[in-house]
PDB file of C-alpha atoms in Angstrom:
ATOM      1  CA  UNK A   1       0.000   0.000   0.000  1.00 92.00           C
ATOM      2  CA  UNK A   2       1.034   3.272  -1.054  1.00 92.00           C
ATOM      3  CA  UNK A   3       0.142   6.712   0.460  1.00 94.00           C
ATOM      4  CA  UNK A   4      -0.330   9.827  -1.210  1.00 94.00           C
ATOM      5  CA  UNK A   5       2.597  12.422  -1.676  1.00 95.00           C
ATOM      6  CA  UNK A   6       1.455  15.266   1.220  1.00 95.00           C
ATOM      7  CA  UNK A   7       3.788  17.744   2.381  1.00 95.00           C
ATOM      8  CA  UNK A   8       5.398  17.602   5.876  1.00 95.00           C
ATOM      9  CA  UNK A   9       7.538  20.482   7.626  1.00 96.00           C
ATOM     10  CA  UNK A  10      10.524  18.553   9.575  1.00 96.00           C
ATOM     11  CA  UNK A  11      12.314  20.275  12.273  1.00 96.00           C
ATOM     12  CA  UNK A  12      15.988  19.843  12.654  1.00 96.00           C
ATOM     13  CA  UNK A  13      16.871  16.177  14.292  1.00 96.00           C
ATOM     14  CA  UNK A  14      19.789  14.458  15.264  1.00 97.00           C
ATOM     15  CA  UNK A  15      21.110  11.488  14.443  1.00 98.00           C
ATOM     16  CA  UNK A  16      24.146   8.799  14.314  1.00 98.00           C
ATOM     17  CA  UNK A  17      24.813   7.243  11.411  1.00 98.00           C
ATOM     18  CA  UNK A  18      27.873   5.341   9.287  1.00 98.00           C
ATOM     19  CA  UNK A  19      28.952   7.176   5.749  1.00 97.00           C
ATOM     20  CA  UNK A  20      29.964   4.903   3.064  1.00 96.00           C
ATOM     21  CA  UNK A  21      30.390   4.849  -0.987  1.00 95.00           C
ATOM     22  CA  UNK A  22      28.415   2.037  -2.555  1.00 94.00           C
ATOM     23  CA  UNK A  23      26.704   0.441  -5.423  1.00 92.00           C
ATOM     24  CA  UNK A  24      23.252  -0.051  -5.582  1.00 89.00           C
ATOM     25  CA  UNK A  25      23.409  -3.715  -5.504  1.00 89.00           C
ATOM     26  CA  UNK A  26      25.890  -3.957  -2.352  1.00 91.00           C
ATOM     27  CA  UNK A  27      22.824  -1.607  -0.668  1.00 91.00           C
ATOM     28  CA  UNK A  28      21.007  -4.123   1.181  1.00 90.00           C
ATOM     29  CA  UNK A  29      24.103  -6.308   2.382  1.00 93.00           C
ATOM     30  CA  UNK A  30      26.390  -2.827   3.566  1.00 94.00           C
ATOM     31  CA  UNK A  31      22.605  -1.913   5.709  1.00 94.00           C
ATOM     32  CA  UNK A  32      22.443  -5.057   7.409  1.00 94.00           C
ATOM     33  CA  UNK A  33      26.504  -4.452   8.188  1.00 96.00           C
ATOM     34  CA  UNK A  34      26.362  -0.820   9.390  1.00 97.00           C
ATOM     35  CA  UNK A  35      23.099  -1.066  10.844  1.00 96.00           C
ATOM     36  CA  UNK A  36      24.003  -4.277  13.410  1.00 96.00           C
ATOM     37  CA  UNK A  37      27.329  -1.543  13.916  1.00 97.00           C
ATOM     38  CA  UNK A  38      25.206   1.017  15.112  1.00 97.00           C
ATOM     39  CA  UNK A  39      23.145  -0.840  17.218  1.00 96.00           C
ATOM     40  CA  UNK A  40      26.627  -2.052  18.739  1.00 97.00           C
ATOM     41  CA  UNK A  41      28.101   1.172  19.145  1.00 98.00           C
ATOM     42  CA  UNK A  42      24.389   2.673  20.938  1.00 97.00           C
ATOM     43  CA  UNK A  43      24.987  -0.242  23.321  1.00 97.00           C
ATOM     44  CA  UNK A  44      28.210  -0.027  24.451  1.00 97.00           C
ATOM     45  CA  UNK A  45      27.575   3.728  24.792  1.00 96.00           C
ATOM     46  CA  UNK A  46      24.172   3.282  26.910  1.00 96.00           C
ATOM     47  CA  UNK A  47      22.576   5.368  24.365  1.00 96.00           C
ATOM     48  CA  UNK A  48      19.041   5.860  25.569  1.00 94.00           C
ATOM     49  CA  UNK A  49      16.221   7.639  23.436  1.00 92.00           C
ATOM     50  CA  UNK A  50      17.491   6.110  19.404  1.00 95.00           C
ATOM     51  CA  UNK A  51      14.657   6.327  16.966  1.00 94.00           C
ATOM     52  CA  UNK A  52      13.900   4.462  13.898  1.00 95.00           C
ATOM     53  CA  UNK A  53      16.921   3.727  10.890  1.00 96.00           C
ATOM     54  CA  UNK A  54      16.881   5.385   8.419  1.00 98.00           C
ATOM     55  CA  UNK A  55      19.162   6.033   4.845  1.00 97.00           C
ATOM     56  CA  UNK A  56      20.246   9.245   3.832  1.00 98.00           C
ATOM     57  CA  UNK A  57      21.044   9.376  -0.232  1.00 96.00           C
ATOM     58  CA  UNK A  58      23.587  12.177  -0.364  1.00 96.00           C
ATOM     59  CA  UNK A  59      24.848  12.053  -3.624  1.00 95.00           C
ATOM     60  CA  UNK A  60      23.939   9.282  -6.694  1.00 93.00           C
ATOM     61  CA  UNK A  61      26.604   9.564  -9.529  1.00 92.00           C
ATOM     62  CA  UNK A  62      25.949   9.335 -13.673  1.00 89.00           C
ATOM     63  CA  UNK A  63      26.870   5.293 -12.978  1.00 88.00           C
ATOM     64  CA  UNK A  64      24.652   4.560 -10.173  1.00 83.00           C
ATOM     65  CA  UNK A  65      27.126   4.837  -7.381  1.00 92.00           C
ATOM     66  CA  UNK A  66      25.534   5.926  -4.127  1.00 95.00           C
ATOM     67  CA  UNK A  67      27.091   8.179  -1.385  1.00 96.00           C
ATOM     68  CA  UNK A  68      24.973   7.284   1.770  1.00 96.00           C
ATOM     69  CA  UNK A  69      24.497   7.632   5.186  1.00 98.00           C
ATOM     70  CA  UNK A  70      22.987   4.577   7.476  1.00 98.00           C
ATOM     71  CA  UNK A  71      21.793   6.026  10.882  1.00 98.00           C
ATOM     72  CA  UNK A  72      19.249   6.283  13.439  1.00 97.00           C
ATOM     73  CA  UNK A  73      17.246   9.351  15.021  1.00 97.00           C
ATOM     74  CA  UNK A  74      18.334  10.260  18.361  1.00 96.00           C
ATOM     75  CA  UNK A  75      16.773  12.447  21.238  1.00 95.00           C
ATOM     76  CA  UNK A  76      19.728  14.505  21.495  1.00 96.00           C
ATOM     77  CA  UNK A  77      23.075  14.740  19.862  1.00 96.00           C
ATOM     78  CA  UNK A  78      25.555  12.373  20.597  1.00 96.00           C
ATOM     79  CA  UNK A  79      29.538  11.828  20.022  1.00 95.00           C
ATOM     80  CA  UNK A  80      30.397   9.902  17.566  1.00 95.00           C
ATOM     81  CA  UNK A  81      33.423   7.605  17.378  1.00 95.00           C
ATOM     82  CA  UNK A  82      35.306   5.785  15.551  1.00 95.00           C
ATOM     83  CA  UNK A  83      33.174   5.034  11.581  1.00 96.00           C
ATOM     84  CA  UNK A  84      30.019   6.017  13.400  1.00 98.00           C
ATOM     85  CA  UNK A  85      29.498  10.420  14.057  1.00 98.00           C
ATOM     86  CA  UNK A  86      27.091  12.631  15.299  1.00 97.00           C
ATOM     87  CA  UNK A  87      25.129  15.190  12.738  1.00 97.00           C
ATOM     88  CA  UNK A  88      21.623  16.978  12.492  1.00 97.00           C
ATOM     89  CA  UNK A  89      19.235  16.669   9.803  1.00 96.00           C
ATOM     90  CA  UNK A  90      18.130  20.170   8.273  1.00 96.00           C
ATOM     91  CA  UNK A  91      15.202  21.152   8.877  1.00 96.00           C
ATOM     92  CA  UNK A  92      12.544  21.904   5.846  1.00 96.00           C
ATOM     93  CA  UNK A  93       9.712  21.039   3.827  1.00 96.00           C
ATOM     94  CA  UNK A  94       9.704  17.397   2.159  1.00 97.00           C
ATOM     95  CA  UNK A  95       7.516  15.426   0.390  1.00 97.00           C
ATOM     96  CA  UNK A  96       6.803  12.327   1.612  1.00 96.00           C
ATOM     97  CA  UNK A  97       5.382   9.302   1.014  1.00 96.00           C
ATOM     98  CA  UNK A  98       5.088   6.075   2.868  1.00 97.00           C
ATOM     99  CA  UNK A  99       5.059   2.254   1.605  1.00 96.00           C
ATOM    100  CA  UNK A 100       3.962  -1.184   3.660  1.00 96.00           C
ATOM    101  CA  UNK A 101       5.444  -3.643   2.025  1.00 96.00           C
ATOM    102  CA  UNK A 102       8.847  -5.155   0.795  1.00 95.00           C
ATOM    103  CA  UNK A 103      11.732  -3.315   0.998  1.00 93.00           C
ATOM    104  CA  UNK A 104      12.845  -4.647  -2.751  1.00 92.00           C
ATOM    105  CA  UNK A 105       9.582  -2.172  -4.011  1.00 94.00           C
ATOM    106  CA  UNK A 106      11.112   1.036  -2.607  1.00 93.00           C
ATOM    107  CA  UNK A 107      13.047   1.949  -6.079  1.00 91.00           C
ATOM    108  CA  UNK A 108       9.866   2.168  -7.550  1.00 94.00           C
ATOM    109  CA  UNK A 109       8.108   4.481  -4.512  1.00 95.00           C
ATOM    110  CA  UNK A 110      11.171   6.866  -4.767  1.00 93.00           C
ATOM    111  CA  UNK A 111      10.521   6.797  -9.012  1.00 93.00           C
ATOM    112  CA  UNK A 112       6.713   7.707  -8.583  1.00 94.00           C
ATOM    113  CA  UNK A 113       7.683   9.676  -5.855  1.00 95.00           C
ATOM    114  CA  UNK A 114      10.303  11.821  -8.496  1.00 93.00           C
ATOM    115  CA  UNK A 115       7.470  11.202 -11.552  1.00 94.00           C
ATOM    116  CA  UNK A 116       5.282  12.708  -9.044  1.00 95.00           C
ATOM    117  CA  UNK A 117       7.277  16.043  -8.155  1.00 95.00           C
ATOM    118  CA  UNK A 118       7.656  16.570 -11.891  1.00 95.00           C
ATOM    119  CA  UNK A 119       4.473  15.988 -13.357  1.00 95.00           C
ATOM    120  CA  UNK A 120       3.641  18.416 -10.079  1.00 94.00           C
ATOM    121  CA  UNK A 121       6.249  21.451 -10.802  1.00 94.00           C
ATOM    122  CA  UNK A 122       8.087  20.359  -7.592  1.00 95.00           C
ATOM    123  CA  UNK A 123      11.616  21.086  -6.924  1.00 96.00           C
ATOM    124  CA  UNK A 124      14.161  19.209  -5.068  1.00 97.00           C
ATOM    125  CA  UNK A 125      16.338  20.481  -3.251  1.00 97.00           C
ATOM    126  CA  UNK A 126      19.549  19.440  -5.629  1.00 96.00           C
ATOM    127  CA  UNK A 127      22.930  20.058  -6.751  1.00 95.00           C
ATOM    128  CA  UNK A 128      23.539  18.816 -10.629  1.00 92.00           C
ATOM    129  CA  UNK A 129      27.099  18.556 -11.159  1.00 83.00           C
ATOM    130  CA  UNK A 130      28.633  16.432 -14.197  1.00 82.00           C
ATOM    131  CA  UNK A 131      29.320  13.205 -11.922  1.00 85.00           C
ATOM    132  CA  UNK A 132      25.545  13.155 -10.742  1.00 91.00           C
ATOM    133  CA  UNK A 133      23.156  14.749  -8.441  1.00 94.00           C
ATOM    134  CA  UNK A 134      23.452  15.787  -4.701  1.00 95.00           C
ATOM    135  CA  UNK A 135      20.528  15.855  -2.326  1.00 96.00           C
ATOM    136  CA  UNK A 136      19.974  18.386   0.860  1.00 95.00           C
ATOM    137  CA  UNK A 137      18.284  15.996   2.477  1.00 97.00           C
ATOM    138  CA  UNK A 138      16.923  12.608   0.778  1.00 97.00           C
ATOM    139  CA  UNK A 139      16.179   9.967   3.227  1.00 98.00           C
ATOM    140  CA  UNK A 140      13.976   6.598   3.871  1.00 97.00           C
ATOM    141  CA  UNK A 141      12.969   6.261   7.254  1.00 97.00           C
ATOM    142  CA  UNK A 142      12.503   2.480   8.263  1.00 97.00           C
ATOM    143  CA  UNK A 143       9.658   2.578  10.709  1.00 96.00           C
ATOM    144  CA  UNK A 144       8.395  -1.244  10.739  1.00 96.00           C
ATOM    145  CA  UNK A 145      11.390  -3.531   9.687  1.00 92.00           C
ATOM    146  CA  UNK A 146      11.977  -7.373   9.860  1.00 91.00           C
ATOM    147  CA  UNK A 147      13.082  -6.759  13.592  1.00 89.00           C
ATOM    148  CA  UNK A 148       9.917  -6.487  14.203  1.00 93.00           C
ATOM    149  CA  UNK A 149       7.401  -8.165  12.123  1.00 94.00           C
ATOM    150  CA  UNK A 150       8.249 -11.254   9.970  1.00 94.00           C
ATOM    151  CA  UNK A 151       6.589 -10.987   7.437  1.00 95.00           C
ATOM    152  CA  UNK A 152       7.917  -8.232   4.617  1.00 94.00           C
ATOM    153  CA  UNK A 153       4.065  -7.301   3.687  1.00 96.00           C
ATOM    154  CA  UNK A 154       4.014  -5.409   6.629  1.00 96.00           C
ATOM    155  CA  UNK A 155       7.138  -3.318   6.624  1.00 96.00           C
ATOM    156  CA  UNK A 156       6.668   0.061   6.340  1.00 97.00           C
ATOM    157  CA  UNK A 157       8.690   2.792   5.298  1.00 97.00           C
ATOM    158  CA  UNK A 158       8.585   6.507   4.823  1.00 97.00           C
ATOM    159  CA  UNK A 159      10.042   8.136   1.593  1.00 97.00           C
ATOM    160  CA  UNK A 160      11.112  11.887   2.059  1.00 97.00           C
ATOM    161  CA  UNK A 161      12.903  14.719  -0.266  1.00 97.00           C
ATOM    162  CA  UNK A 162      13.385  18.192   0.961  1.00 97.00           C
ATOM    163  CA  UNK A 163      11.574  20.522  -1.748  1.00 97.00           C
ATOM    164  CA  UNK A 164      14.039  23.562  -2.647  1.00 93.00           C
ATOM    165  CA  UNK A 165      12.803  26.224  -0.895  1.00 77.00           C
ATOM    166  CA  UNK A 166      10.711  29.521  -3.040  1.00 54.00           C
ATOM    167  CA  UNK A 167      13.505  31.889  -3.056  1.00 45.00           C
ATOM    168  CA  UNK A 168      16.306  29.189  -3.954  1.00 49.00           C
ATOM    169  CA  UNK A 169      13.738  28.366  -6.860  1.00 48.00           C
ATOM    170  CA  UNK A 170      14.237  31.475  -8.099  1.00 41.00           C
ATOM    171  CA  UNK A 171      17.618  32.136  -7.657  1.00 41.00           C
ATOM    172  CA  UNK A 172      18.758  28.860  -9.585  1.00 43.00           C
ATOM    173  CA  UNK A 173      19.169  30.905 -12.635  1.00 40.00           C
ATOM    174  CA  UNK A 174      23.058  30.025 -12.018  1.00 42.00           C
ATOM    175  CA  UNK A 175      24.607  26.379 -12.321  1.00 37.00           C
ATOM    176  CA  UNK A 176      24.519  24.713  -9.184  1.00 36.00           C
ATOM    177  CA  UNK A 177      28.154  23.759  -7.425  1.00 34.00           C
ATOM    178  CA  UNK A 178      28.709  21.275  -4.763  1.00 31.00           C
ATOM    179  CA  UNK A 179      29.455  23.624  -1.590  1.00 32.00           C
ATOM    180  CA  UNK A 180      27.665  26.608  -2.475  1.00 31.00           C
ATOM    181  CA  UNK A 181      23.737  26.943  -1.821  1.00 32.00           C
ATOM    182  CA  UNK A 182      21.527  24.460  -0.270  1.00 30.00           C
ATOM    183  CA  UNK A 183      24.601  21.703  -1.187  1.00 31.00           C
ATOM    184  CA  UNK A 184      26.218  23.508   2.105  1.00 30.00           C
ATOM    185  CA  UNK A 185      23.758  21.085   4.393  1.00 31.00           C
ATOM    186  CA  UNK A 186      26.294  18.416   3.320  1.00 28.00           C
ATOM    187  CA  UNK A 187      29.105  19.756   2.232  1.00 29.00           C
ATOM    188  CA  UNK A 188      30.879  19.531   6.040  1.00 31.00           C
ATOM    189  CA  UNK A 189      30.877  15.902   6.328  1.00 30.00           C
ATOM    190  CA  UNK A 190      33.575  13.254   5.944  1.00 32.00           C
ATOM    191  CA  UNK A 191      34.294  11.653   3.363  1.00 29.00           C
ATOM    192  CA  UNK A 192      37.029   8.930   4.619  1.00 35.00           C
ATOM    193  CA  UNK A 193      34.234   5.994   5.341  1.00 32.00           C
TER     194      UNK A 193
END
């Protein structure tokens, strides 16, 4: 089952998460790896108040590669250590969309999602650059999950873009850069995972 797109304002939130280049077809295997790593590092921390996971696209290049971030929400922000740091979400508008189902379905939410925006005149908030595209904020939060329900039918997951805002629509007369604009929500993180 498939919502409706409907617009949601999100307030700033932190998180803990793991960065890593991969293809799409290592995606669900590097998850299950960084996720279980998360979990370990929450634990050993006593890290109280940890939300639902979520991924964070932050870049997708001309070949499919994928620069992501697995994480989870937390109440507060945290220290990071080690492969696993501390950031904040930006705040924003999105569009979202949730799916219950199976997780191998969610290419084809984010594609209406994207066939939706443009039939719609809706903006993302983007940076084109010649190796791909970069995303202010581009996540899928994973709010039922196999730990806990077995059966995939019931999974559900939230699909969410942050729309570029009315004034950067209009100044995006110039060609975007990575570092400059709404690209500078990203632009501070590491790289090195």
């Amino acid at each position: 089952m498939l919502t409706l797109p409907a617009k949601v304002r999100r307030k700033k939130q932190p998180y803990l998460y793991i960065r890593s280049r991969l293809s799409r077809r290592n995606l669900a295997k590097q998850a299950i790896l960084f996720y279980g790593e998360l979990r370990d590092f929450v634990a050993a921390r006593g890290i109280t108040g940890v939300g639902p996971g979520f991924m964070r696209y932050m870049a997708v290049d001309r070949n499919g590669g994928l620069d992501m971030e697995f994480g989870y929400f937390t109440d507060r922000l945290h220290t990071g250590g080690g492969p696993v740091r501390a950031s904040m979400l930006p705040s924003g508008t999105f569009m979202s969309m949730e799916w219950t189902g199976p997780f191998e379905k969610l290419r084809e939410v984010n594609a209406m999602l994207n066939g939706w925006a443009d039939h719609n005149g809706v903006e993302w908030d983007t940076v084109e650059t010649p190796d791909g595209v970069g995303y202010g904020c581009r996540i899928e939060i994973y709010h039922v999950t196999p730990r806990h329900v077995s059966s995939p039918e019931q999974f559900r997951t939230e699909v969410a873009i942050m729309v570029r805002s009315v004034a950067e629509q209009h100044a995006a007369d110039e060609p975007a850069q990575f570092g400059a604009g709404s690209a500078s929500s990203f632009s501070h993180l590491p790289m090195d995972n």
